[in-house]
Every structure is written in C-alpha cells, then in structure tokens.
Amino acid sequence: MGHAEPIRVLVTGAAGQIAYSLLYSIAKGDVFGKDQPIILVLLDITPMLPVLDGVVMELQDCALPLLREVIPTDKVEVGFKDLDAAILVGSMPRKEGMERKDLLKANVAIFKTQGEALEKYAKKTVKVLVVGNPANTNCLIASKSAPSIPKENFSCLTRLDHNRARSQVAIRVGVPSDSVKNVIIWGNHSSTQYPDVHHAIVNNHGKEMSGFDAVNDESWLKGDFITTVQQRGAAVIKARKLSSAMSAAKAICDHMRDIWFGTPDGEWVSMGIYSTGNSYGVPDDLMYSFPVMIKNKTWKVVDGLSINDFSRGKMDGTAAELVEERDTALTFLGA
C-alpha cells in the first residue's frame, strides 16, 4: 500500500480534553488503519484558536508518518470540506444551575449549524459520530439538518457505556475484558440507558457460558451493575474533578474502527443509530442505542433477541426520555 490517498478526518471541540486524548490515536493509525494517511482537521471556537495552535505543535512533534496535514480552524467551510469522517466532540457543556431545556436549546443551535455544514461541504459518504451531549438528540438534529446524507451515516457514542458494562462483568467474574462479549446498551446515552447482559457470553477460564451464569448474582446484574454503568460518568467527575476523557477517547476509537473495518464474527457492539422499523418496538425517528453488527462500513441491527419484561420496561423508559428530548429539540429547530 503506502500510496493510499489521504482521508480527511474532522474532530470538533479539538482544543478540549477528550480531543487531547483522541488525536494521537487517530494520527498514529489506530482507527483508520496502519497504512491510511490522514489529513486531520481541527475545529473549535475562535477563543480556543491559540490553544489549538499548541495542539498542532504537539501533533507535529509526534513525528507521525501517516499524518500528512493538520488544519486548525474556527470556520465551518474549512472544517467540513470534503470530509470522509467527522467526530463531533464539541458541544455546550452543562453549567451549574442550568436547566436541561436551555442546554438542549444551545446544542440544537450548534448541531443544526454543523448538520448544515455537513450538507453543504462534506462528502455524501461521510461517516459522522456525535459525542457531544446530549449525544443522541444532537445526532438526530445534525442528521435532520443534512437531508442528503443518508441517516445510516450518522451515529452517536454509546461505546463508552458498552465498554464500561463489559469491563464491570469481566472484573466481577475475574476474567480479562475480551473474555466478555455481546453486552448491549439500549437507548439514550444518559442515566436512563439500559445496560443489558441477558445475551452476553463469557469465556470463563476456557468455558463459554452466559453472562448471568458466569456472574451468578442476579440481584447485582439487575441492580448495582446497572446503576454503576449508568452513573459511571458522574463517578469519574466526582473523583477526578474532570470528565472521563481517556476512556471516552478510547471508545471513540473503538466505534470508528469498527465502522471502518467491521465487527468480529459473532460479535456485536452498541451504538446510537437511527431507529426505523426495528423488531424491538422502539419508536421511529430517534437516535437510539442498539446492538449492531458492521460489515462494509454498514451497520445492521441484531434482530430477534428475546426481550423479557424486565428488559422491556427499561427499554421503554429510555425511549420515553428520548421522545421527550426529541420533541423539545424539534420545537427549537422549528423556531
């Protein structure tokens, strides 16, 4: 290879701390492949441009052979031009005492602008990952603002939650995390998400068994396990006084790499995708996290998994929150 055309990858919120943990992995080839040259486009708001210059210096100083060019900018027409991939990390963070509604309103404005910029400047084949919260609804707004880019090209990050769930089960059983597969995150990337182990498989020191059998503690799996995964972001902030940037960056890499190269045979991952005519009774026109398998850069929802009453209630609860979020956001979009 060696002579592959470079791809253009945008990271927004590029002066922020998630990006700081993310950019090196992308530029070194961990995400798009070891022989895929990259043009890295870094977008942030104007006051952050001096910080962005420092990030550019450091990327230069990493002396990475795949990194052909780094373009720092505060202009969408530069940032979104001819993109192959867009990782939308930047969003309005929740300030102390801020109403959820106000947060939503500010983010609708941001993601409407970015969706319109994707529509106007990016390739129609661009793969868009939304990370900035509220990620599911931000992703929906961006996709609605870019009508000529297929809805399937938009996804939002629930891989961090997926990785958290996988790791919690692995620690509990006492096996490496890659011995646990097929956990599921259903719904919203919020504290209503439903981490589901009913279909998980654990390789328990050479013996394959169900997640429930391997853990052998149903009350934990239906109780503390769920709340630990749901509240993990807040727990990290409480401990570090900063949000979980290292693990978020790792999850972004996992998510994009799986889109690019596909999921391993017999394994699925969780991502927030556009809900339309699924077999799980999830309302249409939401970005909702499902188990998906990916091949040729195209995801398919894993169909036909049995859903018990416990799961049904949790899946419906997080869907209700997403419907309410969407409906509120759409009133701002119309305005």
XYZ file of C-alpha atoms in Angstrom:
335
model
C 0.000 0.000 0.000
C 1.860 3.069 1.215
C 0.345 5.144 -1.607
C -3.268 5.282 -0.388
C -4.975 8.639 -0.849
C -5.219 10.517 2.454
C -8.655 10.711 4.077
C -9.961 13.883 5.699
C -10.998 13.470 9.320
C -12.593 16.262 11.333
C -12.557 16.492 15.120
C -14.613 19.298 16.676
C -14.016 20.590 20.177
C -10.429 19.944 19.148
C -8.868 22.077 21.884
C -10.778 20.189 24.578
C -9.661 17.340 26.795
C -11.363 14.419 25.021
C -9.707 15.527 21.775
C -6.358 15.756 23.539
C -6.653 12.057 24.428
C -8.022 11.176 20.977
C -5.914 12.896 18.336
C -2.717 10.916 18.862
C -4.517 7.566 18.399
C -6.147 8.736 15.166
C -2.941 10.257 13.775
C -0.907 7.160 14.588
C -3.201 4.819 12.670
C -5.117 3.050 15.451
C -8.505 3.946 13.974
C -8.402 4.099 10.173
C -5.557 1.656 9.612
C -1.794 1.463 9.703
C -1.326 2.425 6.046
C -4.055 5.043 5.713
C -2.615 8.587 5.514
C -4.705 11.240 7.243
C -5.452 14.930 6.916
C -6.624 15.980 10.360
C -8.980 18.940 10.526
C -9.335 20.517 13.959
C -12.342 22.766 14.563
C -13.016 24.808 17.665
C -14.479 28.156 18.658
C -12.433 31.301 17.982
C -11.251 31.911 21.599
C -9.691 28.420 21.571
C -7.500 29.001 18.483
C -4.336 29.800 20.496
C -4.780 26.532 22.427
C -5.368 24.730 19.133
C -2.016 26.040 17.873
C -0.381 24.281 20.814
C -2.132 21.041 19.916
C -0.911 21.395 16.313
C 2.657 21.874 17.584
C 2.416 18.703 19.617
C 0.993 16.687 16.734
C 3.907 17.885 14.590
C 6.302 16.926 17.372
C 4.913 13.378 17.488
C 6.518 12.946 14.030
C 3.780 10.587 12.831
C 4.319 9.251 9.295
C 0.590 8.882 8.483
C -0.267 12.449 9.429
C 0.026 14.357 6.150
C -1.508 17.649 7.243
C -3.118 19.289 10.258
C -5.608 22.094 9.650
C -6.697 24.130 12.699
C -9.760 26.328 12.061
C -12.749 28.127 13.532
C -14.614 28.229 10.187
C -17.163 25.569 9.205
C -16.485 25.965 5.479
C -12.876 24.907 6.135
C -13.713 22.369 8.825
C -16.372 20.396 6.954
C -14.918 20.445 3.438
C -14.671 17.065 1.620
C -14.796 15.027 4.834
C -14.555 11.242 4.962
C -15.193 11.153 8.720
C -16.473 13.671 11.251
C -16.143 13.198 15.003
C -18.305 15.831 16.656
C -16.973 16.110 20.195
C -17.631 19.794 20.802
C -20.903 20.777 22.456
C -22.216 23.225 25.013
C -21.438 21.716 28.430
C -23.980 21.947 31.222
C -23.169 24.816 33.559
C -24.055 24.891 37.254
C -27.766 25.568 37.735
C -28.525 25.347 34.022
C -31.939 23.997 33.047
C -31.830 20.926 30.823
C -34.061 22.766 28.370
C -31.581 25.625 27.999
C -28.781 23.139 27.419
C -30.846 21.462 24.731
C -31.614 24.788 23.061
C -27.939 25.796 22.899
C -26.966 22.421 21.457
C -29.739 22.377 18.872
C -28.262 25.616 17.501
C -24.742 24.104 17.380
C -25.745 20.824 15.749
C -28.105 22.471 13.288
C -25.162 24.593 12.087
C -22.886 21.558 11.902
C -25.507 19.452 10.104
C -25.982 22.237 7.554
C -22.209 22.432 7.093
C -22.020 18.666 6.516
C -24.802 19.007 3.947
C -23.058 21.849 2.145
C -19.375 20.874 2.290
C -18.767 17.213 3.240
C -18.754 14.119 1.028
C -22.144 12.378 0.919
C -20.363 9.219 2.083
C -19.086 10.902 5.273
C -19.411 8.885 8.489
C -20.495 11.134 11.343
C -20.037 10.254 15.010
C -21.636 12.541 17.595
C -20.053 12.536 21.043
C -21.080 15.907 22.492
C -24.022 15.617 24.883
C -26.962 15.161 24.763
C -25.395 12.942 22.080
C -28.475 11.070 20.791
C -30.558 14.193 20.266
C -27.616 16.234 18.944
C -27.037 13.447 16.423
C -30.704 13.480 15.365
C -30.641 17.260 14.858
C -27.432 17.063 12.816
C -28.882 14.316 10.595
C -32.139 16.226 10.044
C -30.088 19.273 9.069
C -28.198 17.241 6.434
C -31.049 15.617 4.477
C -28.939 14.493 1.517
C -26.540 12.463 3.688
C -28.031 9.039 4.475
C -29.382 8.736 8.040
C -27.375 5.491 8.354
C -24.167 7.551 8.146
C -24.908 9.177 11.500
C -24.273 7.506 14.835
C -23.742 8.589 18.409
C -21.393 7.233 21.031
C -22.653 4.607 23.465
C -19.491 2.523 23.099
C -18.121 4.043 26.308
C -21.150 2.678 28.170
C -20.726 -0.647 26.320
C -17.074 -0.845 27.364
C -17.974 0.071 30.946
C -20.574 -2.717 31.069
C -18.215 -5.257 29.534
C -15.472 -4.358 31.976
C -17.740 -4.461 35.044
C -18.819 -8.011 34.164
C -15.213 -9.066 33.481
C -13.981 -7.679 36.813
C -16.847 -9.362 38.642
C -16.104 -12.767 37.060
C -12.330 -12.323 37.260
C -11.524 -12.613 33.537
C -9.950 -10.200 31.008
C -12.461 -7.853 29.378
C -12.084 -9.524 25.961
C -13.493 -12.700 27.539
C -16.850 -10.893 27.760
C -18.798 -10.193 24.588
C -22.251 -9.137 23.428
C -23.334 -6.900 26.252
C -25.859 -4.340 24.998
C -26.544 -0.693 25.744
C -30.127 0.175 24.837
C -31.400 3.718 24.385
C -30.064 7.074 25.460
C -26.517 7.963 26.442
C -27.855 9.227 29.767
C -28.631 7.794 33.172
C -31.761 6.117 31.723
C -29.670 3.888 29.407
C -30.198 0.167 29.875
C -27.039 -1.960 30.108
C -28.286 -5.476 29.277
C -26.368 -8.691 29.997
C -29.139 -11.150 29.061
C -27.410 -12.098 25.795
C -23.801 -11.680 26.906
C -21.340 -14.559 26.619
C -18.416 -15.003 28.986
C -15.396 -17.171 28.352
C -14.918 -18.208 31.963
C -11.358 -19.592 32.021
C -11.896 -21.650 28.871
C -15.576 -22.422 29.381
C -18.232 -20.457 27.437
C -21.290 -19.538 29.478
C -23.997 -16.911 29.663
C -23.313 -13.664 31.466
C -25.888 -14.475 34.134
C -24.350 -17.917 34.791
C -20.805 -16.581 34.884
C -21.645 -13.721 37.266
C -24.025 -15.918 39.260
C -25.594 -12.968 41.058
C -28.877 -11.895 39.518
C -29.619 -9.183 42.063
C -26.291 -7.479 41.253
C -26.884 -7.716 37.486
C -30.376 -6.237 37.841
C -29.337 -3.665 40.436
C -25.898 -2.248 41.248
C -24.385 -3.308 37.935
C -26.935 -1.227 36.017
C -26.633 1.851 38.224
C -22.811 1.641 38.212
C -22.750 1.768 34.414
C -25.468 4.437 34.240
C -23.714 6.699 36.798
C -20.099 5.994 35.834
C -19.514 9.353 34.142
C -20.630 11.225 37.254
C -18.466 8.986 39.462
C -15.375 9.817 37.387
C -16.123 13.558 37.556
C -16.570 13.317 41.316
C -13.210 11.582 41.682
C -11.109 13.443 39.097
C -12.927 16.797 39.076
C -12.744 16.355 35.287
C -14.822 14.282 32.897
C -13.766 10.871 31.620
C -11.586 11.857 28.657
C -9.197 8.902 28.349
C -11.957 6.275 28.317
C -14.182 8.397 26.069
C -11.355 8.782 23.552
C -10.725 5.011 23.616
C -14.437 4.362 22.984
C -14.472 6.817 20.057
C -11.521 4.926 18.540
C -13.297 1.578 19.037
C -16.520 2.917 17.481
C -14.883 4.431 14.388
C -12.530 1.491 13.848
C -15.498 -0.888 13.909
C -17.329 1.246 11.342
C -14.233 1.249 9.130
C -13.216 -2.410 9.490
C -16.354 -4.177 10.742
C -17.159 -6.164 13.871
C -15.653 -9.606 14.552
C -17.750 -12.624 13.507
C -20.472 -13.461 16.020
C -19.928 -10.252 17.969
C -21.943 -7.097 18.154
C -21.300 -3.645 19.590
C -23.593 -0.884 20.828
C -24.081 2.405 19.027
C -26.762 5.037 18.822
C -28.316 4.799 15.365
C -31.412 5.969 13.548
C -34.430 3.952 14.631
C -36.705 2.960 11.795
C -38.862 -0.161 11.642
C -36.949 -2.299 14.156
C -38.149 -5.552 15.729
C -37.878 -4.226 19.308
C -40.794 -1.808 19.363
C -38.523 1.216 19.655
C -40.278 4.338 18.304
C -39.203 5.564 14.871
C -37.275 8.783 14.270
C -34.995 8.554 17.302
C -31.271 8.031 17.640
C -31.380 5.022 19.957
C -28.592 2.676 21.001
C -28.963 -0.862 19.631
C -26.737 -3.913 19.286
C -25.294 -3.781 15.759
C -23.034 -5.826 13.540
C -20.997 -3.938 10.951
C -19.755 -5.027 7.541
C -18.519 -2.926 4.601
C -18.995 0.236 6.684
C -22.718 -0.575 7.051
C -24.410 -1.497 10.312
C -27.300 -3.881 10.820
C -29.343 -4.137 13.995
C -29.053 -7.576 15.592
C -32.617 -8.829 15.276
C -34.653 -11.414 17.111
C -33.087 -11.272 20.582
C -35.622 -12.287 23.215
C -36.695 -9.456 25.495
C -38.152 -10.239 28.919
C -40.459 -7.980 30.933
C -37.596 -6.531 32.980
C -35.730 -5.511 29.828
C -38.882 -4.265 28.112
C -39.576 -1.813 30.934
C -36.047 -0.442 30.875
C -36.000 -0.146 27.051
C -39.331 1.695 27.084
C -38.187 4.041 29.854
C -35.142 5.270 27.967
C -37.181 5.539 24.740
C -39.694 7.786 26.524
C -36.884 10.108 27.596
C -35.571 10.256 24.009
C -39.033 11.015 22.586
C -39.426 13.888 25.041
C -35.919 15.195 24.254
C -36.559 14.966 20.525
C -39.908 16.738 20.712
C -38.422 19.583 22.775
C -35.440 19.862 20.417
C -37.688 19.952 17.346
C -39.618 22.927 18.730
C -36.263 24.792 18.954
C -35.285 23.591 15.470
C -38.547 24.974 14.042
C -38.013 28.270 15.826
